[in-house]
Amino acid sequence: MSTFLLIGGTGKVGTRLAERLRTEGAAVRIASRTGGDVRFDWRDHATYASAVAGIDGVFIVGPGSATDWSPLLSEFLAVAAGAGVSRVALLSARGVEFLKDGAVALAERAIVTGPLEWTILRPSHFAQNFTEAMFVPVDGEVAAPVADGAEPFVDVLDIAEVAARVLLTGSWPNQFIDISGPTALTFDEAVAVLAAELGRPVVFRNESAEEHIERLRAAGTPEGYIIWRMAMLGGIRSGRDAYVSDGVERVLGRSATSFEDWARREAGATR
Ligand SMILES: NC(=O)c1ccc[n+]([C@@H]2O[C@H](COP(=O)([O-])OP(=O)(O)OC[C@H]3O[C@@H](n4cnc5c(N)ncnc54)[C@H](OP(=O)(O)O)[C@@H]3O)[C@@H](O)[C@H]2O)c1
């Protein structure tokens, strides 16, 4: 039986991936700073060796997109290779193209030039951002500087299933897999679907970029993360992120989950 280390395994993707891997009969070791099976902190090198002992493959969610953590990643990969780990999958982002020398692009480079066989997953924006992260409605409103830009929101469960297949089979060595939902929706369309499932009104407000940045600063958000987020949202606003990717079809041999089906399953269940 293979054992997989999930760094960032207590997050949105990691929890779903852990469940999937266990269902498929694999053993899972969940790592994070504050929860899971083993304490792991990218900024504490002493936590690397015990995390990788006895591990076959590693799934990596990084410590955020605000600052360059690629030197830590390179160091970790060397420790993992020394411990006999055979492959690594990195959760990157499709929007890496919108910030070419940002922390996410640098992390990808560390993986590609590192000692382990790798697969890089590049998902579009998560559907779950509307229920668990940055687009959760506040007082019935989702505000973002994206105008009528469309995005093929991806169901995190699809990402987890793709990641599980990649780790279990090793069939996508040294490849990038772009993953998205099956159709692009504008934010007006997305909140209409969400509102119908939540059973309460939700509206979208097209915020100015300045207003969005001010809101993030007031909440204490690091400047590096603001730069990354504005690049991602700028990609949506410009229409350049509206294209659909075929990662789910390629790896799982089925269509990606629609935003409507995701909303029915997860948002509708909270009613
Ligand atoms: N949201 C989107 O639309 C979207 C789209 C494409 C790609 N992505 C990418 O997805 C990733 C986020 O995945 P997610 O949403 O599943 O994560 P998440 O829900 O935000 O959870 C983050 C995880 O990382 C752990 N973590 C944070 N800092 C850490 C550190 N210094 N050392 C060790 N563990 C640490 C957290 O646990 P502790 O706090 O306990 O350490 C937690 O397990 C990001 O890399 C992002 O770029 C997101």
CSV table of C-alpha atoms and ligand atoms in Angstrom, one decimal:
chain,number,residue,atom,x,y,z
A,1,MET,CA,0.0,0.0,0.0
A,2,SER,CA,1.3,3.4,-0.9
A,3,THR,CA,1.5,6.2,1.6
A,4,PHE,CA,1.0,9.9,0.5
A,5,LEU,CA,2.0,13.0,2.4
A,6,LEU,CA,-0.4,15.9,1.9
A,7,ILE,CA,1.2,19.2,2.8
A,8,GLY,CA,-1.6,21.7,3.3
A,9,GLY,CA,-3.8,18.7,3.7
A,10,THR,CA,-6.2,20.4,6.1
A,11,GLY,CA,-7.3,22.9,3.4
A,12,LYS,CA,-10.0,22.9,0.7
A,13,VAL,CA,-8.2,20.6,-1.8
A,14,GLY,CA,-6.3,18.6,0.8
A,15,THR,CA,-9.2,17.4,2.9
A,16,ARG,CA,-11.1,16.2,-0.3
A,17,LEU,CA,-7.9,14.6,-1.6
A,18,ALA,CA,-7.3,12.7,1.6
A,19,GLU,CA,-10.8,11.3,1.5
A,20,ARG,CA,-10.4,10.2,-2.1
A,21,LEU,CA,-7.1,8.5,-1.5
A,22,ARG,CA,-8.4,6.7,1.5
A,23,THR,CA,-11.4,5.5,-0.5
A,24,GLU,CA,-9.0,4.1,-3.1
A,25,GLY,CA,-7.1,2.2,-0.4
A,26,ALA,CA,-4.1,4.4,0.1
A,27,ALA,CA,-2.6,5.5,3.4
A,28,VAL,CA,-2.5,9.3,4.0
A,29,ARG,CA,-0.4,11.5,6.2
A,30,ILE,CA,-1.8,15.0,6.6
A,31,ALA,CA,0.6,17.8,7.3
A,32,SER,CA,0.1,21.4,8.3
A,33,ARG,CA,1.2,23.9,11.0
A,34,THR,CA,-1.8,23.5,13.2
A,35,GLY,CA,-3.7,20.3,12.4
A,36,GLY,CA,-3.5,16.9,10.7
A,37,ASP,CA,-1.2,13.9,11.5
A,38,VAL,CA,2.1,15.6,11.5
A,39,ARG,CA,3.3,19.2,12.2
A,40,PHE,CA,4.9,20.7,9.2
A,41,ASP,CA,5.8,24.3,8.6
A,42,TRP,CA,7.6,25.4,5.4
A,43,ARG,CA,9.5,28.0,7.5
A,44,ASP,CA,10.7,25.4,10.0
A,45,HIS,CA,13.3,23.1,8.2
A,46,ALA,CA,13.4,20.8,11.2
A,47,THR,CA,9.8,19.6,10.3
A,48,TYR,CA,10.8,18.3,6.8
A,49,ALA,CA,12.6,15.0,7.5
A,50,SER,CA,10.0,13.4,9.8
A,51,ALA,CA,7.2,14.4,7.5
A,52,VAL,CA,8.7,12.5,4.5
A,53,ALA,CA,9.9,9.3,6.3
A,54,GLY,CA,8.2,6.3,4.7
A,55,ILE,CA,6.4,8.3,2.1
A,56,ASP,CA,5.9,7.3,-1.6
A,57,GLY,CA,4.4,10.5,-3.0
A,58,VAL,CA,3.8,14.1,-1.9
A,59,PHE,CA,1.0,16.5,-2.7
A,60,ILE,CA,2.0,20.1,-2.1
A,61,VAL,CA,-0.1,23.1,-1.2
A,62,GLY,CA,2.3,26.0,-0.7
A,63,PRO,CA,2.3,28.6,2.2
A,64,GLY,CA,0.5,31.2,0.1
A,65,SER,CA,1.2,33.3,-3.0
A,66,ALA,CA,2.5,36.4,-1.2
A,67,THR,CA,6.3,35.8,-1.0
A,68,ASP,CA,8.8,33.6,-2.8
A,69,TRP,CA,9.1,30.3,-1.0
A,70,SER,CA,10.8,28.4,-3.8
A,71,PRO,CA,14.2,28.1,-1.9
A,72,LEU,CA,12.3,26.3,0.8
A,73,LEU,CA,10.6,24.1,-1.7
A,74,SER,CA,14.0,23.2,-3.3
A,75,GLU,CA,15.4,22.3,0.1
A,76,PHE,CA,12.3,20.2,0.9
A,77,LEU,CA,12.5,18.3,-2.4
A,78,ALA,CA,16.2,17.4,-1.7
A,79,VAL,CA,15.2,16.0,1.7
A,80,ALA,CA,12.3,14.1,0.1
A,81,ALA,CA,14.5,12.6,-2.6
A,82,GLY,CA,17.0,11.6,0.0
A,83,ALA,CA,14.2,9.8,1.9
A,84,GLY,CA,13.2,7.8,-1.2
A,85,VAL,CA,10.0,9.7,-2.1
A,86,SER,CA,9.3,8.9,-5.8
A,87,ARG,CA,6.9,11.6,-7.0
A,88,VAL,CA,5.5,15.0,-6.2
A,89,ALA,CA,2.3,16.8,-7.3
A,90,LEU,CA,2.2,20.6,-6.9
A,91,LEU,CA,-1.1,22.5,-6.6
A,92,SER,CA,-0.3,25.6,-8.7
A,93,ALA,CA,-2.8,27.9,-10.5
A,94,ARG,CA,-3.8,28.3,-14.1
A,95,GLY,CA,-3.5,32.1,-13.5
A,96,VAL,CA,0.3,31.7,-13.1
A,97,GLU,CA,0.5,33.1,-16.7
A,98,PHE,CA,-0.8,36.5,-15.4
A,99,LEU,CA,2.2,37.0,-13.0
A,100,LYS,CA,5.1,35.5,-14.8
A,101,ASP,CA,7.8,36.0,-12.0
A,102,GLY,CA,5.4,35.7,-9.0
A,103,ALA,CA,5.8,33.2,-6.2
A,104,VAL,CA,3.6,30.6,-7.9
A,105,ALA,CA,5.7,30.7,-11.1
A,106,LEU,CA,8.9,30.4,-9.0
A,107,ALA,CA,7.5,27.4,-7.1
A,108,GLU,CA,6.7,25.7,-10.5
A,109,ARG,CA,10.3,26.3,-11.6
A,110,ALA,CA,11.7,24.7,-8.4
A,111,ILE,CA,9.5,21.6,-9.0
A,112,VAL,CA,10.5,21.3,-12.7
A,113,THR,CA,14.2,21.6,-12.0
A,114,GLY,CA,14.0,19.5,-8.8
A,115,PRO,CA,15.1,15.9,-8.2
A,116,LEU,CA,11.6,14.2,-8.2
A,117,GLU,CA,9.3,13.1,-10.9
A,118,TRP,CA,6.6,15.8,-10.9
A,119,THR,CA,3.1,16.7,-12.0
A,120,ILE,CA,1.9,20.3,-11.7
A,121,LEU,CA,-1.9,20.9,-11.4
A,122,ARG,CA,-3.1,24.3,-12.6
A,123,PRO,CA,-6.7,24.8,-11.7
A,124,SER,CA,-8.9,27.8,-12.6
A,125,HIS,CA,-10.7,29.7,-9.8
A,126,PHE,CA,-12.5,27.4,-7.4
A,127,ALA,CA,-16.3,27.2,-7.3
A,128,GLN,CA,-15.8,26.8,-3.5
A,129,ASN,CA,-14.5,30.4,-3.4
A,130,PHE,CA,-18.2,31.3,-3.2
A,131,THR,CA,-18.8,29.2,-0.1
A,132,GLU,CA,-15.4,28.9,1.6
A,133,ALA,CA,-13.2,31.7,0.5
A,134,MET,CA,-12.8,35.1,-1.2
A,135,PHE,CA,-16.2,35.3,-2.9
A,136,VAL,CA,-18.4,34.3,0.1
A,137,PRO,CA,-21.3,36.8,0.0
A,138,VAL,CA,-21.2,39.5,2.7
A,139,ASP,CA,-24.7,40.9,3.4
A,140,GLY,CA,-26.0,39.3,0.2
A,141,GLU,CA,-23.3,40.8,-2.0
A,142,VAL,CA,-20.2,39.5,-3.8
A,143,ALA,CA,-17.9,42.4,-4.7
A,144,ALA,CA,-14.9,42.0,-7.1
A,145,PRO,CA,-13.2,44.1,-9.8
A,146,VAL,CA,-14.0,41.7,-12.6
A,147,ALA,CA,-16.9,43.5,-14.5
A,148,ASP,CA,-18.5,41.1,-17.0
A,149,GLY,CA,-15.4,38.9,-17.3
A,150,ALA,CA,-16.2,35.1,-17.2
A,151,GLU,CA,-14.4,32.3,-15.4
A,152,PRO,CA,-14.8,28.5,-15.8
A,153,PHE,CA,-15.0,27.9,-12.0
A,154,VAL,CA,-13.8,24.4,-11.1
A,155,ASP,CA,-15.2,22.1,-8.4
A,156,VAL,CA,-12.5,21.4,-5.9
A,157,LEU,CA,-13.7,17.8,-5.7
A,158,ASP,CA,-12.7,17.5,-9.4
A,159,ILE,CA,-9.2,18.8,-8.5
A,160,ALA,CA,-9.0,16.3,-5.7
A,161,GLU,CA,-10.0,13.4,-8.0
A,162,VAL,CA,-7.4,14.4,-10.6
A,163,ALA,CA,-4.7,14.7,-7.9
A,164,ALA,CA,-5.6,11.3,-6.5
A,165,ARG,CA,-5.3,9.6,-10.0
A,166,VAL,CA,-2.0,11.4,-10.6
A,167,LEU,CA,-0.5,10.3,-7.3
A,168,LEU,CA,-1.9,6.7,-7.4
A,169,THR,CA,-0.9,5.9,-11.0
A,170,GLY,CA,2.1,8.1,-11.7
A,171,SER,CA,0.8,8.3,-15.3
A,172,TRP,CA,1.4,12.0,-15.9
A,173,PRO,CA,5.1,12.3,-15.2
A,174,ASN,CA,6.7,15.7,-15.8
A,175,GLN,CA,3.5,17.2,-17.1
A,176,PHE,CA,1.3,20.3,-16.5
A,177,ILE,CA,-2.4,19.6,-16.1
A,178,ASP,CA,-4.7,22.6,-16.6
A,179,ILE,CA,-8.1,22.0,-14.9
A,180,SER,CA,-11.3,24.0,-15.2
A,181,GLY,CA,-15.0,23.7,-15.1
A,182,PRO,CA,-16.9,22.9,-18.3
A,183,THR,CA,-18.2,26.5,-19.1
A,184,ALA,CA,-17.2,30.0,-18.2
A,185,LEU,CA,-19.8,32.1,-16.2
A,186,THR,CA,-19.8,35.8,-15.5
A,187,PHE,CA,-20.1,36.7,-11.8
A,188,ASP,CA,-23.7,37.8,-12.4
A,189,GLU,CA,-24.5,34.4,-13.7
A,190,ALA,CA,-22.6,32.6,-10.9
A,191,VAL,CA,-24.3,34.5,-8.1
A,192,ALA,CA,-27.7,33.8,-9.7
A,193,VAL,CA,-27.0,30.1,-9.5
A,194,LEU,CA,-25.7,30.4,-6.0
A,195,ALA,CA,-28.7,32.5,-4.8
A,196,ALA,CA,-31.1,29.9,-6.2
A,197,GLU,CA,-29.4,27.1,-4.3
A,198,LEU,CA,-28.9,29.1,-1.1
A,199,GLY,CA,-32.6,30.2,-1.2
A,200,ARG,CA,-31.7,33.8,-0.5
A,201,PRO,CA,-30.8,36.8,-2.7
A,202,VAL,CA,-27.1,37.3,-3.7
A,203,VAL,CA,-26.0,40.1,-6.0
A,204,PHE,CA,-22.7,40.8,-7.7
A,205,ARG,CA,-21.2,44.3,-7.5
A,206,ASN,CA,-18.4,45.3,-9.8
A,207,GLU,CA,-16.0,47.0,-7.5
A,208,SER,CA,-13.2,49.3,-8.7
A,209,ALA,CA,-9.6,47.9,-8.5
A,210,GLU,CA,-8.8,50.7,-6.0
A,211,GLU,CA,-11.7,49.9,-3.7
A,212,HIS,CA,-10.8,46.2,-3.8
A,213,ILE,CA,-7.1,46.9,-2.9
A,214,GLU,CA,-8.2,49.3,-0.1
A,215,ARG,CA,-10.5,46.6,1.3
A,216,LEU,CA,-7.7,44.0,1.3
A,217,ARG,CA,-5.2,46.5,2.9
A,218,ALA,CA,-7.7,47.4,5.7
A,219,ALA,CA,-8.0,43.6,6.4
A,220,GLY,CA,-4.2,43.5,6.9
A,221,THR,CA,-3.5,41.4,3.7
A,222,PRO,CA,0.2,41.3,2.7
A,223,GLU,CA,1.1,43.4,-0.3
A,224,GLY,CA,2.6,40.4,-2.1
A,225,TYR,CA,-0.7,38.6,-2.0
A,226,ILE,CA,-2.6,41.8,-3.1
A,227,ILE,CA,-0.4,41.9,-6.2
A,228,TRP,CA,-1.1,38.2,-7.0
A,229,ARG,CA,-4.8,38.5,-6.4
A,230,MET,CA,-5.1,41.6,-8.6
A,231,ALA,CA,-3.2,39.8,-11.4
A,232,MET,CA,-5.7,36.9,-11.1
A,233,LEU,CA,-8.8,39.1,-11.0
A,234,GLY,CA,-7.3,41.2,-13.9
A,235,GLY,CA,-7.1,38.0,-15.9
A,236,ILE,CA,-10.8,37.4,-15.4
A,237,ARG,CA,-11.8,41.1,-16.0
A,238,SER,CA,-9.9,41.2,-19.3
A,239,GLY,CA,-11.7,38.0,-20.6
A,240,ARG,CA,-8.3,36.2,-20.9
A,241,ASP,CA,-9.2,33.6,-18.3
A,242,ALA,CA,-12.6,32.6,-19.8
A,243,TYR,CA,-11.1,29.6,-21.8
A,244,VAL,CA,-11.9,26.0,-20.8
A,245,SER,CA,-9.2,23.4,-19.9
A,246,ASP,CA,-9.5,19.7,-20.4
A,247,GLY,CA,-7.6,18.3,-17.4
A,248,VAL,CA,-10.6,16.5,-15.9
A,249,GLU,CA,-11.4,14.8,-19.2
A,250,ARG,CA,-7.8,13.9,-19.8
A,251,VAL,CA,-7.2,12.3,-16.4
A,252,LEU,CA,-10.6,11.1,-15.3
A,253,GLY,CA,-12.2,10.4,-18.7
A,254,ARG,CA,-15.4,12.2,-17.8
A,255,SER,CA,-16.7,15.8,-18.0
A,256,ALA,CA,-15.9,18.4,-15.4
A,257,THR,CA,-18.6,19.1,-12.9
A,258,SER,CA,-20.7,22.1,-13.8
A,259,PHE,CA,-21.1,25.1,-11.5
A,260,GLU,CA,-24.8,24.3,-11.3
A,261,ASP,CA,-24.1,20.7,-10.2
A,262,TRP,CA,-21.5,21.9,-7.7
A,263,ALA,CA,-23.9,24.5,-6.3
A,264,ARG,CA,-26.7,22.0,-5.9
A,265,ARG,CA,-24.4,19.5,-4.1
A,266,GLU,CA,-22.6,21.9,-1.7
A,267,ALA,CA,-24.4,25.3,-1.5
A,268,GLY,CA,-27.8,23.7,-1.7
A,269,ALA,CA,-26.9,21.3,1.1
A,270,THR,CA,-26.4,24.3,3.5
A,271,ARG,CA,-30.0,25.4,3.2
B,1,LIG,N1,-8.9,29.6,-4.5
B,1,LIG,C1,-8.7,29.5,-5.8
B,1,LIG,O1,-9.6,29.8,-6.6
B,1,LIG,C2,-7.5,28.9,-6.4
B,1,LIG,C3,-7.4,28.7,-7.8
B,1,LIG,C4,-6.2,28.1,-8.3
B,1,LIG,C5,-5.2,27.7,-7.4
B,1,LIG,N2,-5.3,27.9,-6.1
B,1,LIG,C6,-4.2,27.5,-5.2
B,1,LIG,O2,-4.6,26.7,-4.2
B,1,LIG,C7,-3.8,26.8,-3.1
B,1,LIG,C8,-4.6,26.8,-1.8
B,1,LIG,O3,-5.2,25.5,-1.7
B,1,LIG,P1,-6.5,25.3,-0.7
B,1,LIG,O4,-7.5,26.4,-1.0
B,1,LIG,O5,-6.8,23.9,-0.7
B,1,LIG,O6,-5.7,25.7,0.7
B,1,LIG,P2,-6.4,26.4,1.9
B,1,LIG,O7,-7.8,25.9,2.1
B,1,LIG,O8,-6.2,27.9,1.9
B,1,LIG,O9,-5.5,25.7,3.1
B,1,LIG,C9,-4.1,26.1,3.2
B,1,LIG,C10,-3.4,24.9,3.8
B,1,LIG,O10,-2.0,25.1,3.8
B,1,LIG,C11,-1.6,25.0,5.2
B,1,LIG,N3,-0.5,26.0,5.4
B,1,LIG,C12,-0.5,27.3,5.3
B,1,LIG,N4,0.7,27.9,5.6
B,1,LIG,C13,1.5,26.8,5.8
B,1,LIG,C14,2.9,26.7,6.2
B,1,LIG,N5,3.7,27.8,6.3
B,1,LIG,N6,3.4,25.5,6.4
B,1,LIG,C15,2.7,24.4,6.2
B,1,LIG,N7,1.3,24.4,5.9
B,1,LIG,C16,0.8,25.6,5.7
B,1,LIG,C17,-2.8,25.3,6.0
B,1,LIG,O11,-2.8,24.7,7.3
B,1,LIG,P3,-2.2,25.5,8.6
B,1,LIG,O12,-2.8,26.8,8.6
B,1,LIG,O13,-2.6,24.6,9.8
B,1,LIG,O14,-0.7,25.4,8.4
B,1,LIG,C18,-3.9,24.5,5.2
B,1,LIG,O15,-3.8,23.1,5.4
B,1,LIG,C19,-2.9,28.0,-3.3
B,1,LIG,O16,-1.6,27.6,-3.7
B,1,LIG,C20,-3.6,28.7,-4.5
B,1,LIG,O17,-2.7,29.5,-5.3
B,1,LIG,C21,-6.4,28.5,-5.6
